[in-house]
Amino acid sequence: PLLRELLRLGNSFNMQHFGALRAASVSALVHSHPARASNVLVWAAGSETLAMGVRLEALEALVDGAYGLSGLDRARGKGGGATLSSTDLSVGDGNSAVVESNSVRQTSSSSDRGGAASKTVVKRPLRLAAMQREKQRKSFQNSFGDHALQFFQPILVILTAQLAKLDALLENRAGGSGGGDGLDVLLPSQCLLSLGAFVRCALHTPVQRQMLQALLGVAFPRRNHSSLHLRRAVSAVLLDCVDSLFSSLRVQSPGGRGGSAVASQEQFGTLGFLLHMAPPRELLEEGGGLSSSSRSSESFSGLPPALRELVTSGIQWAAGSLQEEPDTHCKVLKVEIVRVAVTFFE
């Protein structure tokens, strides 16, 4: 009852920071009683009797609660794929290379003065960083996994119904191929973004791959939708799915880079390697373009075939349509999808 009243509550007394205070109260209820609170918020998101603003606030509260339960940093999750999952919890040579390059820069001036003695300093931060990442990985507790499907599945049902409604609306409009960027597309777009956030928050949980496959199965067919807002949401969801999946696989199977991929990167750059040196399917199928010892390729090949095909098709689409993409926002998201994929396989 309290949560329902908070959602309906208006700023009748013109209080300062009313919206932020109400959002904080809703968030506290979600964090303390996730099962009961999520039921109320799902009801609000799908209710046709509530104002659109209230429905969107309910989705926002669900996303905020998911991040709070997962232990991930939501602010970092907004930055195009840079989350705790892909940085602090990754155990691979990619992160070590970053630490090493930083260490070399920090000690370069002293090495000029002190000779070979400073070169031994580089190894210590590398070992320290690896130990810290392993400690974080072992201590990482994701409480969202117990409630992930309770958040995810009802919003997926709402999304499916809203997409069907939007399709019917566009068909009934004259020249429907050019419409669909009004209020009608606002809720399905936000549902897509919320579901992408739930997939991120399900990092290292048994249900993440099930959620990934279900979301990609609904979102990817809408990649060329007439609505720009919906296309942007689909691109963002694909990035969420690819980044969170590869972050999970990287932690489970830490390993070295494939030699041919490193050579191609040094000569052409990572983006050029994918777009010009090898078609995405060659890169992804059975580790093509990588050495057979690549653990990243092996871990990807071990995914369920349906999920592997969806992820492969998504990366191929992002890479193949990148140069012709007219929208800057979508192009930025596609570049990030390609970067995440190439970084993982290298």
mmCIF file with all atom_site columns, N, CA, C and O in Angstrom, residues 18-63:
data_model
loop_
_atom_site.group_PDB
_atom_site.id
_atom_site.type_symbol
_atom_site.label_atom_id
_atom_site.label_alt_id
_atom_site.label_comp_id
_atom_site.label_asym_id
_atom_site.label_entity_id
_atom_site.label_seq_id
_atom_site.pdbx_PDB_ins_code
_atom_site.Cartn_x
_atom_site.Cartn_y
_atom_site.Cartn_z
_atom_site.occupancy
_atom_site.B_iso_or_equiv
_atom_site.pdbx_formal_charge
_atom_site.auth_seq_id
_atom_site.auth_comp_id
_atom_site.auth_asym_id
_atom_site.auth_atom_id
_atom_site.pdbx_PDB_model_num
ATOM 1   N N  . PHE A 1 18 ? 10.973 17.331 -4.418  1.00 0.00 ? 18 PHE A N  1
ATOM 2   C CA . PHE A 1 18 ? 9.943  16.320 -4.173  1.00 0.00 ? 18 PHE A CA 1
ATOM 3   C C  . PHE A 1 18 ? 10.203 15.055 -4.990  1.00 0.00 ? 18 PHE A C  1
ATOM 4   O O  . PHE A 1 18 ? 10.109 13.938 -4.467  1.00 0.00 ? 18 PHE A O  1
ATOM 5   N N  . GLY A 1 19 ? 10.521 15.218 -6.273  1.00 0.00 ? 19 GLY A N  1
ATOM 6   C CA . GLY A 1 19 ? 10.741 14.057 -7.133  1.00 0.00 ? 19 GLY A CA 1
ATOM 7   C C  . GLY A 1 19 ? 11.878 13.185 -6.653  1.00 0.00 ? 19 GLY A C  1
ATOM 8   O O  . GLY A 1 19 ? 11.763 11.947 -6.624  1.00 0.00 ? 19 GLY A O  1
ATOM 9   N N  . ALA A 1 20 ? 12.985 13.814 -6.244  1.00 0.00 ? 20 ALA A N  1
ATOM 10  C CA . ALA A 1 20 ? 14.144 13.046 -5.772  1.00 0.00 ? 20 ALA A CA 1
ATOM 11  C C  . ALA A 1 20 ? 13.835 12.331 -4.466  1.00 0.00 ? 20 ALA A C  1
ATOM 12  O O  . ALA A 1 20 ? 14.244 11.178 -4.260  1.00 0.00 ? 20 ALA A O  1
ATOM 13  N N  . LEU A 1 21 ? 13.096 12.998 -3.578  1.00 0.00 ? 21 LEU A N  1
ATOM 14  C CA . LEU A 1 21 ? 12.751 12.376 -2.297  1.00 0.00 ? 21 LEU A CA 1
ATOM 15  C C  . LEU A 1 21 ? 11.810 11.194 -2.502  1.00 0.00 ? 21 LEU A C  1
ATOM 16  O O  . LEU A 1 21 ? 11.958 10.151 -1.858  1.00 0.00 ? 21 LEU A O  1
ATOM 17  N N  . ARG A 1 22 ? 10.849 11.350 -3.394  1.00 0.00 ? 22 ARG A N  1
ATOM 18  C CA . ARG A 1 22 ? 9.929  10.251 -3.652  1.00 0.00 ? 22 ARG A CA 1
ATOM 19  C C  . ARG A 1 22 ? 10.671 9.076  -4.287  1.00 0.00 ? 22 ARG A C  1
ATOM 20  O O  . ARG A 1 22 ? 10.443 7.910  -3.930  1.00 0.00 ? 22 ARG A O  1
ATOM 21  N N  . ALA A 1 23 ? 11.563 9.369  -5.237  1.00 0.00 ? 23 ALA A N  1
ATOM 22  C CA . ALA A 1 23 ? 12.335 8.298  -5.879  1.00 0.00 ? 23 ALA A CA 1
ATOM 23  C C  . ALA A 1 23 ? 13.207 7.566  -4.863  1.00 0.00 ? 23 ALA A C  1
ATOM 24  O O  . ALA A 1 23 ? 13.337 6.333  -4.917  1.00 0.00 ? 23 ALA A O  1
ATOM 25  N N  . ALA A 1 24 ? 13.788 8.303  -3.907  1.00 0.00 ? 24 ALA A N  1
ATOM 26  C CA . ALA A 1 24 ? 14.623 7.667  -2.884  1.00 0.00 ? 24 ALA A CA 1
ATOM 27  C C  . ALA A 1 24 ? 13.794 6.766  -1.980  1.00 0.00 ? 24 ALA A C  1
ATOM 28  O O  . ALA A 1 24 ? 14.241 5.685  -1.572  1.00 0.00 ? 24 ALA A O  1
ATOM 29  N N  . SER A 1 25 ? 12.564 7.194  -1.675  1.00 0.00 ? 25 SER A N  1
ATOM 30  C CA . SER A 1 25 ? 11.688 6.377  -0.834  1.00 0.00 ? 25 SER A CA 1
ATOM 31  C C  . SER A 1 25 ? 11.289 5.090  -1.553  1.00 0.00 ? 25 SER A C  1
ATOM 32  O O  . SER A 1 25 ? 11.299 4.007  -0.955  1.00 0.00 ? 25 SER A O  1
ATOM 33  N N  . VAL A 1 26 ? 10.931 5.218  -2.837  1.00 0.00 ? 26 VAL A N  1
ATOM 34  C CA . VAL A 1 26 ? 10.573 4.034  -3.619  1.00 0.00 ? 26 VAL A CA 1
ATOM 35  C C  . VAL A 1 26 ? 11.765 3.086  -3.711  1.00 0.00 ? 26 VAL A C  1
ATOM 36  O O  . VAL A 1 26 ? 11.630 1.864  -3.559  1.00 0.00 ? 26 VAL A O  1
ATOM 37  N N  . SER A 1 27 ? 12.955 3.660  -3.957  1.00 0.00 ? 27 SER A N  1
ATOM 38  C CA . SER A 1 27 ? 14.162 2.835  -4.067  1.00 0.00 ? 27 SER A CA 1
ATOM 39  C C  . SER A 1 27 ? 14.440 2.082  -2.770  1.00 0.00 ? 27 SER A C  1
ATOM 40  O O  . SER A 1 27 ? 14.823 0.907  -2.795  1.00 0.00 ? 27 SER A O  1
ATOM 41  N N  . ALA A 1 28 ? 14.233 2.741  -1.638  1.00 0.00 ? 28 ALA A N  1
ATOM 42  C CA . ALA A 1 28 ? 14.472 2.079  -0.347  1.00 0.00 ? 28 ALA A CA 1
ATOM 43  C C  . ALA A 1 28 ? 13.530 0.900  -0.151  1.00 0.00 ? 28 ALA A C  1
ATOM 44  O O  . ALA A 1 28 ? 13.925 -0.156 0.363   1.00 0.00 ? 28 ALA A O  1
ATOM 45  N N  . LEU A 1 29 ? 12.279 1.050  -0.591  1.00 0.00 ? 29 LEU A N  1
ATOM 46  C CA . LEU A 1 29 ? 11.331 -0.051 -0.463  1.00 0.00 ? 29 LEU A CA 1
ATOM 47  C C  . LEU A 1 29 ? 11.707 -1.220 -1.371  1.00 0.00 ? 29 LEU A C  1
ATOM 48  O O  . LEU A 1 29 ? 11.570 -2.390 -0.993  1.00 0.00 ? 29 LEU A O  1
ATOM 49  N N  . VAL A 1 30 ? 12.185 -0.919 -2.570  1.00 0.00 ? 30 VAL A N  1
ATOM 50  C CA . VAL A 1 30 ? 12.592 -1.977 -3.496  1.00 0.00 ? 30 VAL A CA 1
ATOM 51  C C  . VAL A 1 30 ? 13.791 -2.733 -2.933  1.00 0.00 ? 30 VAL A C  1
ATOM 52  O O  . VAL A 1 30 ? 13.860 -3.969 -3.015  1.00 0.00 ? 30 VAL A O  1
ATOM 53  N N  . HIS A 1 31 ? 14.735 -2.021 -2.363  1.00 0.00 ? 31 HIS A N  1
ATOM 54  C CA . HIS A 1 31 ? 15.936 -2.669 -1.830  1.00 0.00 ? 31 HIS A CA 1
ATOM 55  C C  . HIS A 1 31 ? 15.613 -3.529 -0.617  1.00 0.00 ? 31 HIS A C  1
ATOM 56  O O  . HIS A 1 31 ? 16.217 -4.588 -0.411  1.00 0.00 ? 31 HIS A O  1
ATOM 57  N N  . SER A 1 32 ? 14.667 -3.075 0.214   1.00 0.00 ? 32 SER A N  1
ATOM 58  C CA . SER A 1 32 ? 14.375 -3.807 1.446   1.00 0.00 ? 32 SER A CA 1
ATOM 59  C C  . SER A 1 32 ? 13.369 -4.942 1.230   1.00 0.00 ? 32 SER A C  1
ATOM 60  O O  . SER A 1 32 ? 13.423 -5.957 1.930   1.00 0.00 ? 32 SER A O  1
ATOM 61  N N  . HIS A 1 33 ? 12.445 -4.772 0.277   1.00 0.00 ? 33 HIS A N  1
ATOM 62  C CA . HIS A 1 33 ? 11.436 -5.802 0.006   1.00 0.00 ? 33 HIS A CA 1
ATOM 63  C C  . HIS A 1 33 ? 11.319 -6.007 -1.509  1.00 0.00 ? 33 HIS A C  1
ATOM 64  O O  . HIS A 1 33 ? 10.301 -5.644 -2.124  1.00 0.00 ? 33 HIS A O  1
ATOM 65  N N  . PRO A 1 34 ? 12.341 -6.589 -2.144  1.00 0.00 ? 34 PRO A N  1
ATOM 66  C CA . PRO A 1 34 ? 12.356 -6.645 -3.614  1.00 0.00 ? 34 PRO A CA 1
ATOM 67  C C  . PRO A 1 34 ? 11.209 -7.459 -4.207  1.00 0.00 ? 34 PRO A C  1
ATOM 68  O O  . PRO A 1 34 ? 10.654 -7.077 -5.240  1.00 0.00 ? 34 PRO A O  1
ATOM 69  N N  . ALA A 1 35 ? 10.822 -8.550 -3.581  1.00 0.00 ? 35 ALA A N  1
ATOM 70  C CA . ALA A 1 35 ? 9.785  -9.395 -4.166  1.00 0.00 ? 35 ALA A CA 1
ATOM 71  C C  . ALA A 1 35 ? 8.433  -8.680 -4.180  1.00 0.00 ? 35 ALA A C  1
ATOM 72  O O  . ALA A 1 35 ? 7.753  -8.603 -5.217  1.00 0.00 ? 35 ALA A O  1
ATOM 73  N N  . ARG A 1 36 ? 8.026  -8.136 -3.044  1.00 0.00 ? 36 ARG A N  1
ATOM 74  C CA . ARG A 1 36 ? 6.735  -7.459 -2.953  1.00 0.00 ? 36 ARG A CA 1
ATOM 75  C C  . ARG A 1 36 ? 6.742  -6.149 -3.731  1.00 0.00 ? 36 ARG A C  1
ATOM 76  O O  . ARG A 1 36 ? 5.762  -5.810 -4.415  1.00 0.00 ? 36 ARG A O  1
ATOM 77  N N  . ALA A 1 37 ? 7.842  -5.410 -3.632  1.00 0.00 ? 37 ALA A N  1
ATOM 78  C CA . ALA A 1 37 ? 7.901  -4.117 -4.312  1.00 0.00 ? 37 ALA A CA 1
ATOM 79  C C  . ALA A 1 37 ? 7.901  -4.282 -5.824  1.00 0.00 ? 37 ALA A C  1
ATOM 80  O O  . ALA A 1 37 ? 7.274  -3.495 -6.545  1.00 0.00 ? 37 ALA A O  1
ATOM 81  N N  . SER A 1 38 ? 8.590  -5.307 -6.327  1.00 0.00 ? 38 SER A N  1
ATOM 82  C CA . SER A 1 38 ? 8.629  -5.506 -7.775  1.00 0.00 ? 38 SER A CA 1
ATOM 83  C C  . SER A 1 38 ? 7.249  -5.834 -8.329  1.00 0.00 ? 38 SER A C  1
ATOM 84  O O  . SER A 1 38 ? 6.903  -5.416 -9.442  1.00 0.00 ? 38 SER A O  1
ATOM 85  N N  . ASN A 1 39 ? 6.432  -6.553 -7.557  1.00 0.00 ? 39 ASN A N  1
ATOM 86  C CA . ASN A 1 39 ? 5.070  -6.850 -8.007  1.00 0.00 ? 39 ASN A CA 1
ATOM 87  C C  . ASN A 1 39 ? 4.262  -5.574 -8.205  1.00 0.00 ? 39 ASN A C  1
ATOM 88  O O  . ASN A 1 39 ? 3.530  -5.430 -9.193  1.00 0.00 ? 39 ASN A O  1
ATOM 89  N N  . VAL A 1 40 ? 4.404  -4.637 -7.267  1.00 0.00 ? 40 VAL A N  1
ATOM 90  C CA . VAL A 1 40 ? 3.672  -3.376 -7.366  1.00 0.00 ? 40 VAL A CA 1
ATOM 91  C C  . VAL A 1 40 ? 4.180  -2.548 -8.537  1.00 0.00 ? 40 VAL A C  1
ATOM 92  O O  . VAL A 1 40 ? 3.396  -1.970 -9.306  1.00 0.00 ? 40 VAL A O  1
ATOM 93  N N  . LEU A 1 41 ? 5.487  -2.493 -8.717  1.00 0.00 ? 41 LEU A N  1
ATOM 94  C CA . LEU A 1 41 ? 6.071  -1.681 -9.788  1.00 0.00 ? 41 LEU A CA 1
ATOM 95  C C  . LEU A 1 41 ? 5.753  -2.264 -11.162 1.00 0.00 ? 41 LEU A C  1
ATOM 96  O O  . LEU A 1 41 ? 5.521  -1.519 -12.118 1.00 0.00 ? 41 LEU A O  1
ATOM 97  N N  . VAL A 1 42 ? 5.732  -3.591 -11.261 1.00 0.00 ? 42 VAL A N  1
ATOM 98  C CA . VAL A 1 42 ? 5.346  -4.223 -12.523 1.00 0.00 ? 42 VAL A CA 1
ATOM 99  C C  . VAL A 1 42 ? 3.887  -3.903 -12.845 1.00 0.00 ? 42 VAL A C  1
ATOM 100 O O  . VAL A 1 42 ? 3.534  -3.598 -13.994 1.00 0.00 ? 42 VAL A O  1
ATOM 101 N N  . TRP A 1 43 ? 3.041  -3.969 -11.822 1.00 0.00 ? 43 TRP A N  1
ATOM 102 C CA . TRP A 1 43 ? 1.632  -3.600 -12.029 1.00 0.00 ? 43 TRP A CA 1
ATOM 103 C C  . TRP A 1 43 ? 1.525  -2.164 -12.530 1.00 0.00 ? 43 TRP A C  1
ATOM 104 O O  . TRP A 1 43 ? 0.763  -1.872 -13.461 1.00 0.00 ? 43 TRP A O  1
ATOM 105 N N  . ALA A 1 44 ? 2.283  -1.255 -11.913 1.00 0.00 ? 44 ALA A N  1
ATOM 106 C CA . ALA A 1 44 ? 2.219  0.153  -12.311 1.00 0.00 ? 44 ALA A CA 1
ATOM 107 C C  . ALA A 1 44 ? 2.718  0.342  -13.737 1.00 0.00 ? 44 ALA A C  1
ATOM 108 O O  . ALA A 1 44 ? 2.144  1.121  -14.513 1.00 0.00 ? 44 ALA A O  1
ATOM 109 N N  . ALA A 1 45 ? 3.792  -0.346 -14.107 1.00 0.00 ? 45 ALA A N  1
ATOM 110 C CA . ALA A 1 45 ? 4.349  -0.190 -15.456 1.00 0.00 ? 45 ALA A CA 1
ATOM 111 C C  . ALA A 1 45 ? 3.377  -0.660 -16.522 1.00 0.00 ? 45 ALA A C  1
ATOM 112 O O  . ALA A 1 45 ? 3.336  -0.117 -17.630 1.00 0.00 ? 45 ALA A O  1
ATOM 113 N N  . GLY A 1 46 ? 2.573  -1.667 -16.203 1.00 0.00 ? 46 GLY A N  1
ATOM 114 C CA . GLY A 1 46 ? 1.660  -2.208 -17.200 1.00 0.00 ? 46 GLY A CA 1
ATOM 115 C C  . GLY A 1 46 ? 0.245  -1.665 -17.113 1.00 0.00 ? 46 GLY A C  1
ATOM 116 O O  . GLY A 1 46 ? -0.603 -2.035 -17.944 1.00 0.00 ? 46 GLY A O  1
ATOM 117 N N  . SER A 1 47 ? -0.020 -0.800 -16.150 1.00 0.00 ? 47 SER A N  1
ATOM 118 C CA . SER A 1 47 ? -1.379 -0.303 -15.945 1.00 0.00 ? 47 SER A CA 1
ATOM 119 C C  . SER A 1 47 ? -1.747 0.761  -16.979 1.00 0.00 ? 47 SER A C  1
ATOM 120 O O  . SER A 1 47 ? -1.058 1.777  -17.108 1.00 0.00 ? 47 SER A O  1
ATOM 121 N N  . GLU A 1 48 ? -2.843 0.533  -17.685 1.00 0.00 ? 48 GLU A N  1
ATOM 122 C CA . GLU A 1 48 ? -3.327 1.506  -18.670 1.00 0.00 ? 48 GLU A CA 1
ATOM 123 C C  . GLU A 1 48 ? -4.035 2.678  -18.006 1.00 0.00 ? 48 GLU A C  1
ATOM 124 O O  . GLU A 1 48 ? -4.287 3.697  -18.652 1.00 0.00 ? 48 GLU A O  1
ATOM 125 N N  . THR A 1 49 ? -4.359 2.564  -16.728 1.00 0.00 ? 49 THR A N  1
ATOM 126 C CA . THR A 1 49 ? -5.090 3.623  -16.033 1.00 0.00 ? 49 THR A CA 1
ATOM 127 C C  . THR A 1 49 ? -4.172 4.676  -15.443 1.00 0.00 ? 49 THR A C  1
ATOM 128 O O  . THR A 1 49 ? -4.639 5.763  -15.087 1.00 0.00 ? 49 THR A O  1
ATOM 129 N N  . LEU A 1 50 ? -2.903 4.373  -15.303 1.00 0.00 ? 50 LEU A N  1
ATOM 130 C CA . LEU A 1 50 ? -1.950 5.329  -14.734 1.00 0.00 ? 50 LEU A CA 1
ATOM 131 C C  . LEU A 1 50 ? -1.365 6.211  -15.826 1.00 0.00 ? 50 LEU A C  1
ATOM 132 O O  . LEU A 1 50 ? -1.304 5.825  -16.998 1.00 0.00 ? 50 LEU A O  1
ATOM 133 N N  . ALA A 1 51 ? -0.921 7.389  -15.425 1.00 0.00 ? 51 ALA A N  1
ATOM 134 C CA . ALA A 1 51 ? -0.304 8.314  -16.373 1.00 0.00 ? 51 ALA A CA 1
ATOM 135 C C  . ALA A 1 51 ? 1.015  7.739  -16.878 1.00 0.00 ? 51 ALA A C  1
ATOM 136 O O  . ALA A 1 51 ? 1.669  6.938  -16.186 1.00 0.00 ? 51 ALA A O  1
ATOM 137 N N  . MET A 1 52 ? 1.405  8.157  -18.078 1.00 0.00 ? 52 MET A N  1
ATOM 138 C CA . MET A 1 52 ? 2.643  7.643  -18.661 1.00 0.00 ? 52 MET A CA 1
ATOM 139 C C  . MET A 1 52 ? 3.849  7.955  -17.780 1.00 0.00 ? 52 MET A C  1
ATOM 140 O O  . MET A 1 52 ? 4.764  7.129  -17.634 1.00 0.00 ? 52 MET A O  1
ATOM 141 N N  . GLY A 1 53 ? 3.855  9.123  -17.164 1.00 0.00 ? 53 GLY A N  1
ATOM 142 C CA . GLY A 1 53 ? 4.974  9.485  -16.287 1.00 0.00 ? 53 GLY A CA 1
ATOM 143 C C  . GLY A 1 53 ? 5.123  8.532  -15.122 1.00 0.00 ? 53 GLY A C  1
ATOM 144 O O  . GLY A 1 53 ? 6.245  8.159  -14.738 1.00 0.00 ? 53 GLY A O  1
ATOM 145 N N  . VAL A 1 54 ? 4.008  8.115  -14.529 1.00 0.00 ? 54 VAL A N  1
ATOM 146 C CA . VAL A 1 54 ? 4.048  7.166  -13.406 1.00 0.00 ? 54 VAL A CA 1
ATOM 147 C C  . VAL A 1 54 ? 4.554  5.805  -13.872 1.00 0.00 ? 54 VAL A C  1
ATOM 148 O O  . VAL A 1 54 ? 5.346  5.155  -13.177 1.00 0.00 ? 54 VAL A O  1
ATOM 149 N N  . ARG A 1 55 ? 4.133  5.392  -15.046 1.00 0.00 ? 55 ARG A N  1
ATOM 150 C CA . ARG A 1 55 ? 4.566  4.091  -15.571 1.00 0.00 ? 55 ARG A CA 1
ATOM 151 C C  . ARG A 1 55 ? 6.073  4.089  -15.842 1.00 0.00 ? 55 ARG A C  1
ATOM 152 O O  . ARG A 1 55 ? 6.771  3.103  -15.561 1.00 0.00 ? 55 ARG A O  1
ATOM 153 N N  . LEU A 1 56 ? 6.565  5.185  -16.362 1.00 0.00 ? 56 LEU A N  1
ATOM 154 C CA . LEU A 1 56 ? 8.001  5.290  -16.611 1.00 0.00 ? 56 LEU A CA 1
ATOM 155 C C  . LEU A 1 56 ? 8.787  5.352  -15.307 1.00 0.00 ? 56 LEU A C  1
ATOM 156 O O  . LEU A 1 56 ? 9.886  4.785  -15.200 1.00 0.00 ? 56 LEU A O  1
ATOM 157 N N  . GLU A 1 57 ? 8.234  6.021  -14.296 1.00 0.00 ? 57 GLU A N  1
ATOM 158 C CA . GLU A 1 57 ? 8.892  6.069  -12.989 1.00 0.00 ? 57 GLU A CA 1
ATOM 159 C C  . GLU A 1 57 ? 8.957  4.678  -12.359 1.00 0.00 ? 57 GLU A C  1
ATOM 160 O O  . GLU A 1 57 ? 9.927  4.345  -11.672 1.00 0.00 ? 57 GLU A O  1
ATOM 161 N N  . ALA A 1 58 ? 7.925  3.883  -12.582 1.00 0.00 ? 58 ALA A N  1
ATOM 162 C CA . ALA A 1 58 ? 7.934  2.515  -12.058 1.00 0.00 ? 58 ALA A CA 1
ATOM 163 C C  . ALA A 1 58 ? 9.055  1.694  -12.696 1.00 0.00 ? 58 ALA A C  1
ATOM 164 O O  . ALA A 1 58 ? 9.764  0.937  -12.011 1.00 0.00 ? 58 ALA A O  1
ATOM 165 N N  . LEU A 1 59 ? 9.226  1.839  -14.010 1.00 0.00 ? 59 LEU A N  1
ATOM 166 C CA . LEU A 1 59 ? 10.328 1.146  -14.684 1.00 0.00 ? 59 LEU A CA 1
ATOM 167 C C  . LEU A 1 59 ? 11.678 1.623  -14.158 1.00 0.00 ? 59 LEU A C  1
ATOM 168 O O  . LEU A 1 59 ? 12.593 0.822  -13.932 1.00 0.00 ? 59 LEU A O  1
ATOM 169 N N  . GLU A 1 60 ? 11.790 2.927  -13.954 1.00 0.00 ? 60 GLU A N  1
ATOM 170 C CA . GLU A 1 60 ? 13.045 3.484  -13.436 1.00 0.00 ? 60 GLU A CA 1
ATOM 171 C C  . GLU A 1 60 ? 13.344 2.935  -12.048 1.00 0.00 ? 60 GLU A C  1
ATOM 172 O O  . GLU A 1 60 ? 14.493 2.625  -11.717 1.00 0.00 ? 60 GLU A O  1
ATOM 173 N N  . ALA A 1 61 ? 12.308 2.804  -11.216 1.00 0.00 ? 61 ALA A N  1
ATOM 174 C CA . ALA A 1 61 ? 12.508 2.274  -9.871  1.00 0.00 ? 61 ALA A CA 1
ATOM 175 C C  . ALA A 1 61 ? 12.934 0.809  -9.913  1.00 0.00 ? 61 ALA A C  1
ATOM 176 O O  . ALA A 1 61 ? 13.761 0.365  -9.100  1.00 0.00 ? 61 ALA A O  1
ATOM 177 N N  . LEU A 1 62 ? 12.396 0.034  -10.848 1.00 0.00 ? 62 LEU A N  1
ATOM 178 C CA . LEU A 1 62 ? 12.810 -1.362 -10.996 1.00 0.00 ? 62 LEU A CA 1
ATOM 179 C C  . LEU A 1 62 ? 14.279 -1.456 -11.390 1.00 0.00 ? 62 LEU A C  1
ATOM 180 O O  . LEU A 1 62 ? 15.028 -2.289 -10.855 1.00 0.00 ? 62 LEU A O  1
ATOM 181 N N  . VAL A 1 63 ? 14.699 -0.602 -12.326 1.00 0.00 ? 63 VAL A N  1
ATOM 182 C CA . VAL A 1 63 ? 16.100 -0.619 -12.755 1.00 0.00 ? 63 VAL A CA 1
ATOM 183 C C  . VAL A 1 63 ? 17.016 -0.219 -11.601 1.00 0.00 ? 63 VAL A C  1
ATOM 184 O O  . VAL A 1 63 ? 18.056 -0.838 -11.358 1.00 0.00 ? 63 VAL A O  1
#
